mmCIF file of N, CA and C in Angstrom:
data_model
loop_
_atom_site.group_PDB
_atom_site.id
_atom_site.type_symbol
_atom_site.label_atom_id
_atom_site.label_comp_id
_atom_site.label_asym_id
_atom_site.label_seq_id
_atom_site.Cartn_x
_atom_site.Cartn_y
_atom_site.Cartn_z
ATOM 1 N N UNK A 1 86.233 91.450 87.116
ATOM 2 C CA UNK A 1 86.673 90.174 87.641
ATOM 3 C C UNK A 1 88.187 90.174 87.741
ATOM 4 N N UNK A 2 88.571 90.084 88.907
ATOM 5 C CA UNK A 2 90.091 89.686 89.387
ATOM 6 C C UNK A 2 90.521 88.467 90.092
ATOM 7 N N UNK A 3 91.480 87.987 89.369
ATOM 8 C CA UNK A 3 92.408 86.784 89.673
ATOM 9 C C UNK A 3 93.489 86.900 90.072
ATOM 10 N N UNK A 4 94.087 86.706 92.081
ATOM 11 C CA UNK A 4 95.062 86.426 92.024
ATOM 12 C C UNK A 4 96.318 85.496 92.306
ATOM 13 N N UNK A 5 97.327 84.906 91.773
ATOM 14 C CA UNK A 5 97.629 83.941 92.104
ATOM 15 C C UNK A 5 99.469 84.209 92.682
ATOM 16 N N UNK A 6 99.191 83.071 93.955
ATOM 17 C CA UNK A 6 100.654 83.949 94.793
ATOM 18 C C UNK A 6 101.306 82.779 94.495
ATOM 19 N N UNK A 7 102.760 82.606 94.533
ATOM 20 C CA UNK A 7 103.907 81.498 93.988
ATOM 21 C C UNK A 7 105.005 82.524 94.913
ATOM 22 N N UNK A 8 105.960 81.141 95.178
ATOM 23 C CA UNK A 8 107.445 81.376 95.777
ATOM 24 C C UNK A 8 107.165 81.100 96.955
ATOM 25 N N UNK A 9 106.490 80.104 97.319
ATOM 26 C CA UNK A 9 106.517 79.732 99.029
ATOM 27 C C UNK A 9 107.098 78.588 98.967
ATOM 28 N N UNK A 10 107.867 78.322 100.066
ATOM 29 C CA UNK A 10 108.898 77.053 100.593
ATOM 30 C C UNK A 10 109.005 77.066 102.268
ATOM 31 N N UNK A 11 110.030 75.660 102.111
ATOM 32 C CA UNK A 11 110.828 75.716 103.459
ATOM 33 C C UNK A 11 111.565 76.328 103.297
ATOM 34 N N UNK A 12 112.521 77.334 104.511
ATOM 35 C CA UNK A 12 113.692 77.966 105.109
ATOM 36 C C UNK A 12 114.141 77.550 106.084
ATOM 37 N N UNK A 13 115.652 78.051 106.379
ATOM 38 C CA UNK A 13 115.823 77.350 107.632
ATOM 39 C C UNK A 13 115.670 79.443 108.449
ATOM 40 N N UNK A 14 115.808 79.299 109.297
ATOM 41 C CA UNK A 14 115.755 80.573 110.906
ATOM 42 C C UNK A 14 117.093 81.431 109.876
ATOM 43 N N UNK A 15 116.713 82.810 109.335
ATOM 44 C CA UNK A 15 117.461 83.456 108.784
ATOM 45 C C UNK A 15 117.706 83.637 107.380
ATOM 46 N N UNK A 16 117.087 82.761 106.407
ATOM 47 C CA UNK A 16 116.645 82.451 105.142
ATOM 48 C C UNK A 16 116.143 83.899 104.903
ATOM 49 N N UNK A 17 115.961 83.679 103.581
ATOM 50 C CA UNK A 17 115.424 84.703 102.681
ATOM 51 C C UNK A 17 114.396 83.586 101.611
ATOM 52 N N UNK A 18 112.775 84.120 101.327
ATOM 53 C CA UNK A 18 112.427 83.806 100.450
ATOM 54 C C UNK A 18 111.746 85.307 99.967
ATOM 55 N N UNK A 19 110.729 85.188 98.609
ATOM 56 C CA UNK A 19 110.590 85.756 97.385
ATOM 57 C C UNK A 19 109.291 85.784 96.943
ATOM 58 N N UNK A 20 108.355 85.897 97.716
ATOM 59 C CA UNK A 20 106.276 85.699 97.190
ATOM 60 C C UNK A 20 106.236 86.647 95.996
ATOM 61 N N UNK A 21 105.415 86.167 95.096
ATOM 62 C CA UNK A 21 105.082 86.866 94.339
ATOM 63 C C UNK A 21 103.202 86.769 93.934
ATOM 64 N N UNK A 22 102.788 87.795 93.550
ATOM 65 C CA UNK A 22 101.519 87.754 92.729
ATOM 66 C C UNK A 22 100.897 88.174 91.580
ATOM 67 N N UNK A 23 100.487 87.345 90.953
ATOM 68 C CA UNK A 23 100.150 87.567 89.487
ATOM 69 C C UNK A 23 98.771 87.928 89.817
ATOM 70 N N UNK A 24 98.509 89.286 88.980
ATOM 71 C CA UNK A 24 97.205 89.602 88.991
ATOM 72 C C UNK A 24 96.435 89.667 87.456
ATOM 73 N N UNK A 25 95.505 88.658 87.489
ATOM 74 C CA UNK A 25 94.783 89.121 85.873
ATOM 75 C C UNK A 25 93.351 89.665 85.879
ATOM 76 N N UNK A 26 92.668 90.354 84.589
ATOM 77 C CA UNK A 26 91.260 90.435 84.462
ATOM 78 C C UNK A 26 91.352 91.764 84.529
ATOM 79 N N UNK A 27 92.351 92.874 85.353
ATOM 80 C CA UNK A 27 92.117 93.881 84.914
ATOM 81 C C UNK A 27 93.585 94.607 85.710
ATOM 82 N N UNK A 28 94.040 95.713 85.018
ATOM 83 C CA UNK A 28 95.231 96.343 85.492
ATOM 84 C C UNK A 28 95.120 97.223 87.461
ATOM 85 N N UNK A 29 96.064 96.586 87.681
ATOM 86 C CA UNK A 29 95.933 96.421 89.298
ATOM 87 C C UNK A 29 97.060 98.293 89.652
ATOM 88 N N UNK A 30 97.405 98.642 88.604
ATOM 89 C CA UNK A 30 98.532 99.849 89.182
ATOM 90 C C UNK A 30 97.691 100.814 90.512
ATOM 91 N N UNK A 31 96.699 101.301 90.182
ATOM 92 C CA UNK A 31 95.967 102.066 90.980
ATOM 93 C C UNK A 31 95.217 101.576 92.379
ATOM 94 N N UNK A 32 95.347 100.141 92.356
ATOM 95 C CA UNK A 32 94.451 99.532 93.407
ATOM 96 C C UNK A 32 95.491 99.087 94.715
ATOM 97 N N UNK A 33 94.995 99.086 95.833
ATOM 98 C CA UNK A 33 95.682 98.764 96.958
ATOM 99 C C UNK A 33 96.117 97.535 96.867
ATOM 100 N N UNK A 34 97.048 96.996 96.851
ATOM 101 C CA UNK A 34 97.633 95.321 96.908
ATOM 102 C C UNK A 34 98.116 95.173 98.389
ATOM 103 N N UNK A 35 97.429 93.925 98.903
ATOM 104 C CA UNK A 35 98.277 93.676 100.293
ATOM 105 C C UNK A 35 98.971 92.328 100.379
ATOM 106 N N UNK A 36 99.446 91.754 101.365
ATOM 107 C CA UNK A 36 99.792 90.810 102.086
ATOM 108 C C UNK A 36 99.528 90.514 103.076
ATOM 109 N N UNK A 37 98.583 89.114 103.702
ATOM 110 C CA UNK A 37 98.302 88.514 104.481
ATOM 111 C C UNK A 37 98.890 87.328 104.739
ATOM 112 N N UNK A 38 99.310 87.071 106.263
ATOM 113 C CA UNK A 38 99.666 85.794 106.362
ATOM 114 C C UNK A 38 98.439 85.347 107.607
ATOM 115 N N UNK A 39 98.460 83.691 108.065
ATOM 116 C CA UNK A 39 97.747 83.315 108.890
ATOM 117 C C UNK A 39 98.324 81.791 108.903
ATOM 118 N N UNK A 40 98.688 81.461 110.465
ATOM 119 C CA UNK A 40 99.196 80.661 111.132
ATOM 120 C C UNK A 40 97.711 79.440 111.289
ATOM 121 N N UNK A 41 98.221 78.476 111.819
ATOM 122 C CA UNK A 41 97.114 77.365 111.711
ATOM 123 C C UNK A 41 96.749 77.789 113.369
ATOM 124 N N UNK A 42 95.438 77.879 113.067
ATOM 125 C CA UNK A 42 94.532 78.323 114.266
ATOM 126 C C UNK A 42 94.577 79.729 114.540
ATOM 127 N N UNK A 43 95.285 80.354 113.775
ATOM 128 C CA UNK A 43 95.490 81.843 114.024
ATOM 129 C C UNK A 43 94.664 82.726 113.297
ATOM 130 N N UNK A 44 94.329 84.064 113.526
ATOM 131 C CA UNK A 44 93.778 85.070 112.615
ATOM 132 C C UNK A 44 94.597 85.380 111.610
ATOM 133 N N UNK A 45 93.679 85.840 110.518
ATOM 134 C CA UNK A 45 94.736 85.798 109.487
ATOM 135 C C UNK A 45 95.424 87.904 109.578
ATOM 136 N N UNK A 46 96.575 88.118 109.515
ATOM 137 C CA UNK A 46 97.311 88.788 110.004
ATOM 138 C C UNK A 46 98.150 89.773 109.262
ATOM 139 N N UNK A 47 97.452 90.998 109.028
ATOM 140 C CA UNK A 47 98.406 92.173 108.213
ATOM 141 C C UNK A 47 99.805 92.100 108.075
ATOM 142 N N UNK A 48 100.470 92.061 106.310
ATOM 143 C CA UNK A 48 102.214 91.874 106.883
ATOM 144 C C UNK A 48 102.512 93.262 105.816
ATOM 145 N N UNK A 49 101.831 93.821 104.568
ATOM 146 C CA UNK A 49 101.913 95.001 103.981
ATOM 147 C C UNK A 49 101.468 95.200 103.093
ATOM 148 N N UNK A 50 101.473 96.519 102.532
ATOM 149 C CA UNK A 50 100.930 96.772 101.543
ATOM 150 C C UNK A 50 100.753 97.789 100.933
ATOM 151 N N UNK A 51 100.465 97.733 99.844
ATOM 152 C CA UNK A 51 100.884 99.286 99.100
ATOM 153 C C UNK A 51 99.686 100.167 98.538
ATOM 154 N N UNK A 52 99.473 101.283 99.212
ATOM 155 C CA UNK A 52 98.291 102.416 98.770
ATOM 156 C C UNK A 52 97.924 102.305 97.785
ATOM 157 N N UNK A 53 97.111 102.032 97.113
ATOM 158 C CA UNK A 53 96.458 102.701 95.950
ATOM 159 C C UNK A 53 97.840 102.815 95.024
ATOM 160 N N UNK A 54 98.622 102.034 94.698
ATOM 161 C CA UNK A 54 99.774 101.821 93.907
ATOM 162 C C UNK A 54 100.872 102.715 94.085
ATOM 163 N N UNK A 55 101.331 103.511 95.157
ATOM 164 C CA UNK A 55 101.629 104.356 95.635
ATOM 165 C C UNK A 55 102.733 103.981 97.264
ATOM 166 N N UNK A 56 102.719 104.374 97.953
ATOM 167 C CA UNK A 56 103.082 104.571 99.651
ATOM 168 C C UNK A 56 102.855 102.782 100.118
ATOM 169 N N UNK A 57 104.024 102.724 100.442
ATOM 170 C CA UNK A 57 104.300 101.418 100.702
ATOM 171 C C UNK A 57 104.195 101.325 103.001
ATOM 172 N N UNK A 58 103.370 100.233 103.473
ATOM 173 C CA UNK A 58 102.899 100.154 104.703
ATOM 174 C C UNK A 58 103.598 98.667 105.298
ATOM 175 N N UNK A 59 103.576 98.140 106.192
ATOM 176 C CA UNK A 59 104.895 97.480 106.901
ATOM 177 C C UNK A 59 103.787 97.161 108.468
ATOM 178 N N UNK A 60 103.801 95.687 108.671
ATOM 179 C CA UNK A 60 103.348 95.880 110.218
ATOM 180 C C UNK A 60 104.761 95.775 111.031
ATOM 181 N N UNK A 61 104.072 95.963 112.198
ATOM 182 C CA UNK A 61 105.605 96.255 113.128
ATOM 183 C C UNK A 61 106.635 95.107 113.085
ATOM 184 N N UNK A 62 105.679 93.563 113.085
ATOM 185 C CA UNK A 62 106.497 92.809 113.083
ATOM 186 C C UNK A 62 107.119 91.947 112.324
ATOM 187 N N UNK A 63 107.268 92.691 111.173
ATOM 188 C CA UNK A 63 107.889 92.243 110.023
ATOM 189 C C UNK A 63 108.620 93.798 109.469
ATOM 190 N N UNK A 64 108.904 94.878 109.786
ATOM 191 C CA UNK A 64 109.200 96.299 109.188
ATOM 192 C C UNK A 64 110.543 96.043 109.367
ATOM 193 N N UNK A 65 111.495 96.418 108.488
ATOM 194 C CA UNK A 65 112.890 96.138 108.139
ATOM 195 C C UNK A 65 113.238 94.556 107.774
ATOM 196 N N UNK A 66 112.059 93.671 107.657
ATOM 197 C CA UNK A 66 112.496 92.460 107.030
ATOM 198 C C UNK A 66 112.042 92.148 105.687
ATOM 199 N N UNK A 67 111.215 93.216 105.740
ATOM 200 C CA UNK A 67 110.312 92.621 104.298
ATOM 201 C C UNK A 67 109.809 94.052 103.466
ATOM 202 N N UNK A 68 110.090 93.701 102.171
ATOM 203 C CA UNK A 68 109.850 94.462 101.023
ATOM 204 C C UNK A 68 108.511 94.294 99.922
ATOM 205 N N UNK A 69 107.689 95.193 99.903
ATOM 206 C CA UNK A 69 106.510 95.218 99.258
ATOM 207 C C UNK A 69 106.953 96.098 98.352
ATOM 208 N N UNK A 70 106.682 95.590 96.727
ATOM 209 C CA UNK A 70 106.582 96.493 95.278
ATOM 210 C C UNK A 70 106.006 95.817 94.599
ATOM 211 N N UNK A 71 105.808 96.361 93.396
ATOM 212 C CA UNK A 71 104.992 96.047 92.566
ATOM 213 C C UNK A 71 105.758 96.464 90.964
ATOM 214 N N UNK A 72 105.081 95.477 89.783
ATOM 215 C CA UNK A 72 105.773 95.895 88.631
ATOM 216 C C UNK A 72 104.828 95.701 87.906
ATOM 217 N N UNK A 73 104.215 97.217 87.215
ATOM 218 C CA UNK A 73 103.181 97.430 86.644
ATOM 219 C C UNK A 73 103.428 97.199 85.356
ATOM 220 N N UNK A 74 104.465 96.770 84.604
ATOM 221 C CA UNK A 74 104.476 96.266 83.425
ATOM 222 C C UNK A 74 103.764 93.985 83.224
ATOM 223 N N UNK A 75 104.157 93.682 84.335
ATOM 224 C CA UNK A 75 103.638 92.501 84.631
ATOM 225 C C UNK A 75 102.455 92.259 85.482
ATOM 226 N N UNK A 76 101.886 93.576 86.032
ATOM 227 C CA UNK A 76 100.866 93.017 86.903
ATOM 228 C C UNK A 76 100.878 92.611 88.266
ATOM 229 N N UNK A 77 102.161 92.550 88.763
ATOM 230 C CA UNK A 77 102.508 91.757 89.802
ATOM 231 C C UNK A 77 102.982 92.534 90.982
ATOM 232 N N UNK A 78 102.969 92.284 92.374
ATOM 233 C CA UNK A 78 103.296 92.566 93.310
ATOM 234 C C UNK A 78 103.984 91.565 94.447
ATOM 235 N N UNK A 79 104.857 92.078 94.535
ATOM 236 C CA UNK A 79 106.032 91.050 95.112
ATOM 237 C C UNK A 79 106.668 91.451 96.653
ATOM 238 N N UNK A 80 106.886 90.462 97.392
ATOM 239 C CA UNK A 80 106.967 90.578 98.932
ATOM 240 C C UNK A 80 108.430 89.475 99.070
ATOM 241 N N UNK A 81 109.548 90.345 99.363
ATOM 242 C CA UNK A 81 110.571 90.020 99.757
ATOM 243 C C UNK A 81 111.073 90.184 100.847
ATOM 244 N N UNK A 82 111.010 88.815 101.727
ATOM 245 C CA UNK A 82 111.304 88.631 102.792
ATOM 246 C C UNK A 82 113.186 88.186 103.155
ATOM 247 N N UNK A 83 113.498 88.406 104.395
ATOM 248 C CA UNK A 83 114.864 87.907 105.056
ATOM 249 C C UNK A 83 114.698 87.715 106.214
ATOM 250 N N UNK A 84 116.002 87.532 106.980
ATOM 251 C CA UNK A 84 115.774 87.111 108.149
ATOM 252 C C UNK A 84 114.916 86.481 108.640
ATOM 253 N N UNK A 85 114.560 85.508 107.528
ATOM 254 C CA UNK A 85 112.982 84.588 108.591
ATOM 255 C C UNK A 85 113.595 84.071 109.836
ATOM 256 N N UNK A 86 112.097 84.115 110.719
ATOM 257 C CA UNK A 86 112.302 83.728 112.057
ATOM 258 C C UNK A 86 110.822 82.373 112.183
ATOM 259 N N UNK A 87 110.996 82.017 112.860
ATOM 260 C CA UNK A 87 109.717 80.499 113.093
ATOM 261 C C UNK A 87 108.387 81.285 113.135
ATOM 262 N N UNK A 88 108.393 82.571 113.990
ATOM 263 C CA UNK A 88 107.101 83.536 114.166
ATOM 264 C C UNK A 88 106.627 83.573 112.047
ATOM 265 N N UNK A 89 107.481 83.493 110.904
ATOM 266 C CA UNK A 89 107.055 83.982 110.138
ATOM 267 C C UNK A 89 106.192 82.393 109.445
ATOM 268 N N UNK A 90 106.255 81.625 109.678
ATOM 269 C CA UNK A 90 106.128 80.630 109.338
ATOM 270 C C UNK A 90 104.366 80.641 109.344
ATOM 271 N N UNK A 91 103.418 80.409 107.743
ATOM 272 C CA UNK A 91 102.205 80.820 107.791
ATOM 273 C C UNK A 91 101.901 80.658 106.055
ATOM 274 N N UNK A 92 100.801 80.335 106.133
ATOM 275 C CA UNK A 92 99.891 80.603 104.973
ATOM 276 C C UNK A 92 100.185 82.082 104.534
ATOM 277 N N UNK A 93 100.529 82.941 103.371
ATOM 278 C CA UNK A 93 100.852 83.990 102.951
ATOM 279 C C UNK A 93 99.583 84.307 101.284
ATOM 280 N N UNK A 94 98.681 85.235 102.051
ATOM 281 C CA UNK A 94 97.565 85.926 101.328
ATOM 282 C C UNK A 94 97.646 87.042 100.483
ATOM 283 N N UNK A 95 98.338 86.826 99.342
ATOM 284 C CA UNK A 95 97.603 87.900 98.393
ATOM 285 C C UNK A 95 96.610 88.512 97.858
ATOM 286 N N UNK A 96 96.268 90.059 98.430
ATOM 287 C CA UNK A 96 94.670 90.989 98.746
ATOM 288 C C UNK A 96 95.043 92.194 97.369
ATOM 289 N N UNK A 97 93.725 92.719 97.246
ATOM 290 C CA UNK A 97 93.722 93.624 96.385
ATOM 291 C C UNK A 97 92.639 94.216 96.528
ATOM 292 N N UNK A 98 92.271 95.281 96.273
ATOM 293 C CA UNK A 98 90.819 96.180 96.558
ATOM 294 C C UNK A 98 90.976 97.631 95.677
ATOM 295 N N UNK A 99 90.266 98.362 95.143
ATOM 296 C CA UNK A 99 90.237 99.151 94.319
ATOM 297 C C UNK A 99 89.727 100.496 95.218
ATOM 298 N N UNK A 100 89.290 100.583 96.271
ATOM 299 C CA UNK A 100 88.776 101.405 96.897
ATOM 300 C C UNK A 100 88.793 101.764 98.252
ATOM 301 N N UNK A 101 89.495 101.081 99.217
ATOM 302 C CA UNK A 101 89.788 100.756 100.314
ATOM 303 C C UNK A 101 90.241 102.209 100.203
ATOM 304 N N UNK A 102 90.166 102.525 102.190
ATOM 305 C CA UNK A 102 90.800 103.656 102.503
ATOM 306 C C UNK A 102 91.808 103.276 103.140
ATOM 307 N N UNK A 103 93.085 104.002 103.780
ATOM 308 C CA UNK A 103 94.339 104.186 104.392
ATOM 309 C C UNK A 103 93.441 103.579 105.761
ATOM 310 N N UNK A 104 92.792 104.430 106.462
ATOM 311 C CA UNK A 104 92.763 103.631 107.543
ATOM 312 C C UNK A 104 92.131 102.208 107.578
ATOM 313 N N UNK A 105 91.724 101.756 106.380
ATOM 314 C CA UNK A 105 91.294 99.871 106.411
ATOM 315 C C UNK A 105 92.100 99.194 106.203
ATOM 316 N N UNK A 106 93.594 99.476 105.472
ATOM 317 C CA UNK A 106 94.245 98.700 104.932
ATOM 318 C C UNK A 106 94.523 97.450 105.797
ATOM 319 N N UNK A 107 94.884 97.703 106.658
ATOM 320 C CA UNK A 107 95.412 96.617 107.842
ATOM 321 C C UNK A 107 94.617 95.586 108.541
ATOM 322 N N UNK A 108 93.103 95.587 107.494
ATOM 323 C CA UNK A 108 92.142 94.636 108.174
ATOM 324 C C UNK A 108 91.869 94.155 107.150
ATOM 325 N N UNK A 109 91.510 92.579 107.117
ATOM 326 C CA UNK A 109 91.972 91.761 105.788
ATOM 327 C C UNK A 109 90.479 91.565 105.357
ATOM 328 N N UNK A 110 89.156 91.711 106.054
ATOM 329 C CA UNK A 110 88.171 91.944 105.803
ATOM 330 C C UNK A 110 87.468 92.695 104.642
ATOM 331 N N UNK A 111 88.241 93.933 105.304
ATOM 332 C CA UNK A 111 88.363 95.137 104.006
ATOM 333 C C UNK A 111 88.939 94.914 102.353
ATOM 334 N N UNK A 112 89.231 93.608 102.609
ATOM 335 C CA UNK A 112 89.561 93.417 100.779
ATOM 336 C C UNK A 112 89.037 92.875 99.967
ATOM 337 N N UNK A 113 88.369 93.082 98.551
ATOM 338 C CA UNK A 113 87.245 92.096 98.327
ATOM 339 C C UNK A 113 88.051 91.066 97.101
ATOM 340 N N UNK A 114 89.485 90.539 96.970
ATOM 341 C CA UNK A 114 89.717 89.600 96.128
ATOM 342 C C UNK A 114 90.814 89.132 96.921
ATOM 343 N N UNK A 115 91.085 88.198 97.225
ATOM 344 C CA UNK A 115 92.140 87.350 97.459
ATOM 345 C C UNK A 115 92.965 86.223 96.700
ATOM 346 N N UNK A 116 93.833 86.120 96.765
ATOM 347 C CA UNK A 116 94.372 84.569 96.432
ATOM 348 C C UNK A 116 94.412 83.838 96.778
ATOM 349 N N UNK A 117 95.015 82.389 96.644
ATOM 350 C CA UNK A 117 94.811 81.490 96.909
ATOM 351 C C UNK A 117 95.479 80.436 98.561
ATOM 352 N N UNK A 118 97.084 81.465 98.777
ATOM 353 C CA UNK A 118 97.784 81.321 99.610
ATOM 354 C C UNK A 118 99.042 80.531 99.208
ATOM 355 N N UNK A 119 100.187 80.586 99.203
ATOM 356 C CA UNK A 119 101.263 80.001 99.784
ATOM 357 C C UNK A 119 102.024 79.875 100.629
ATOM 358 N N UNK A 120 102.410 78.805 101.024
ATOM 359 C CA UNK A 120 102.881 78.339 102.082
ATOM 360 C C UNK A 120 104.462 78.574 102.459
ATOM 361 N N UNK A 121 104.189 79.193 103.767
ATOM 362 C CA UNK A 121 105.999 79.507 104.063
ATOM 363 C C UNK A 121 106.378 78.857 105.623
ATOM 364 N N UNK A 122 107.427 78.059 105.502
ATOM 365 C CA UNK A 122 108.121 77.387 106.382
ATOM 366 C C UNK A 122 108.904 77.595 107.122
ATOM 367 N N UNK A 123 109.420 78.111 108.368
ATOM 368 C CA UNK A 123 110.798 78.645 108.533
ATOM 369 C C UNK A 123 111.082 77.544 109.868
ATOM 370 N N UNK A 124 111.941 76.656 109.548
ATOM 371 C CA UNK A 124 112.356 75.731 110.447
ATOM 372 C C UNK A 124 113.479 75.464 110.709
ATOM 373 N N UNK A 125 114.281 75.014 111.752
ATOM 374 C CA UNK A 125 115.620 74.623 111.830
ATOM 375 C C UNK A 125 116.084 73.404 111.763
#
C-alpha cells in the first residue's frame, strides 16, 4: 500500500518559479519510477517527467529546460522544480509512482498504478 501526497502548488505570475513536492509513505519508493502529471480543465491529463526506476531522469518537450525532477531518498520524496512559468503551465499537477513500469510506458499516465491527490498551479498575469 502506497500513499502519495503532492504540496507546493500556488498562483504565479508569467515567469515565476514554483516548487511541487511529494511525500511518499507505506513503503520505500528509491527503486520505483516516480512521475509527474499535469491536466488542464477539459484536458487530458499530460506527461511533464519522471524518473526511471530511481535512476535516469525524463523531461517532455514542453517543459525540458524548465523543470527539474529528483528525488531524496532519505525523505521519501520526489520533487519537481519548475521556472519560467508560462499560462500553457497552468494545471492540476499529478504525482505517479509504479514499481514496474517499463521505459517505453513511462509517458502514459495510465501505466501508473498509484497516484496522488493533485495540486494546483496557477500562472497568471
Amino acid at each position: 500500500q502506497v500513499q502519495l501526497v503532492e504540496s507546493g502548488g500556488g498562483s504565479v505570475q508569467p515567469g515565476g518559479s514554483l516548487t511541487l513536492s511529494c511525500a511518499a509513505s507505506g513503503r520505500t519508493l528509491n527503486r520505483w519510477t516516480m512521475a509527474w502529471f499535469r491536466q488542464a480543465p477539459g484536458k487530458e491529463r499530460e506527461f511533464v517527467a519522471a524518473i526511471f526506476r530511481g535512476s535516469h531522469s525524463y523531461y517532455a518537450d514542453s517543459v525540458k529546460g524548465r523543470v527539474t525532477i529528483s528525488r531524496d531518498g532519505t525523505k521519501n520524496t520526489v520533487t519537481l522544480q519548475m521556472h519560467s512559468l508560462v499560462s500553457e503551465d497552468t494545471a492540476v499537477y499529478y504525482c505517479a509512482a509504479d514499481q514496474g513500469i517499463i521505459l517505453s510506458s513511462i509517458w502514459t499516465s495510465r501505466n501508473y498504478d498509484y497516484w496522488g491527490q493533485g495540486t494546483q498551479v496557477t500562472v497568471s498575469s
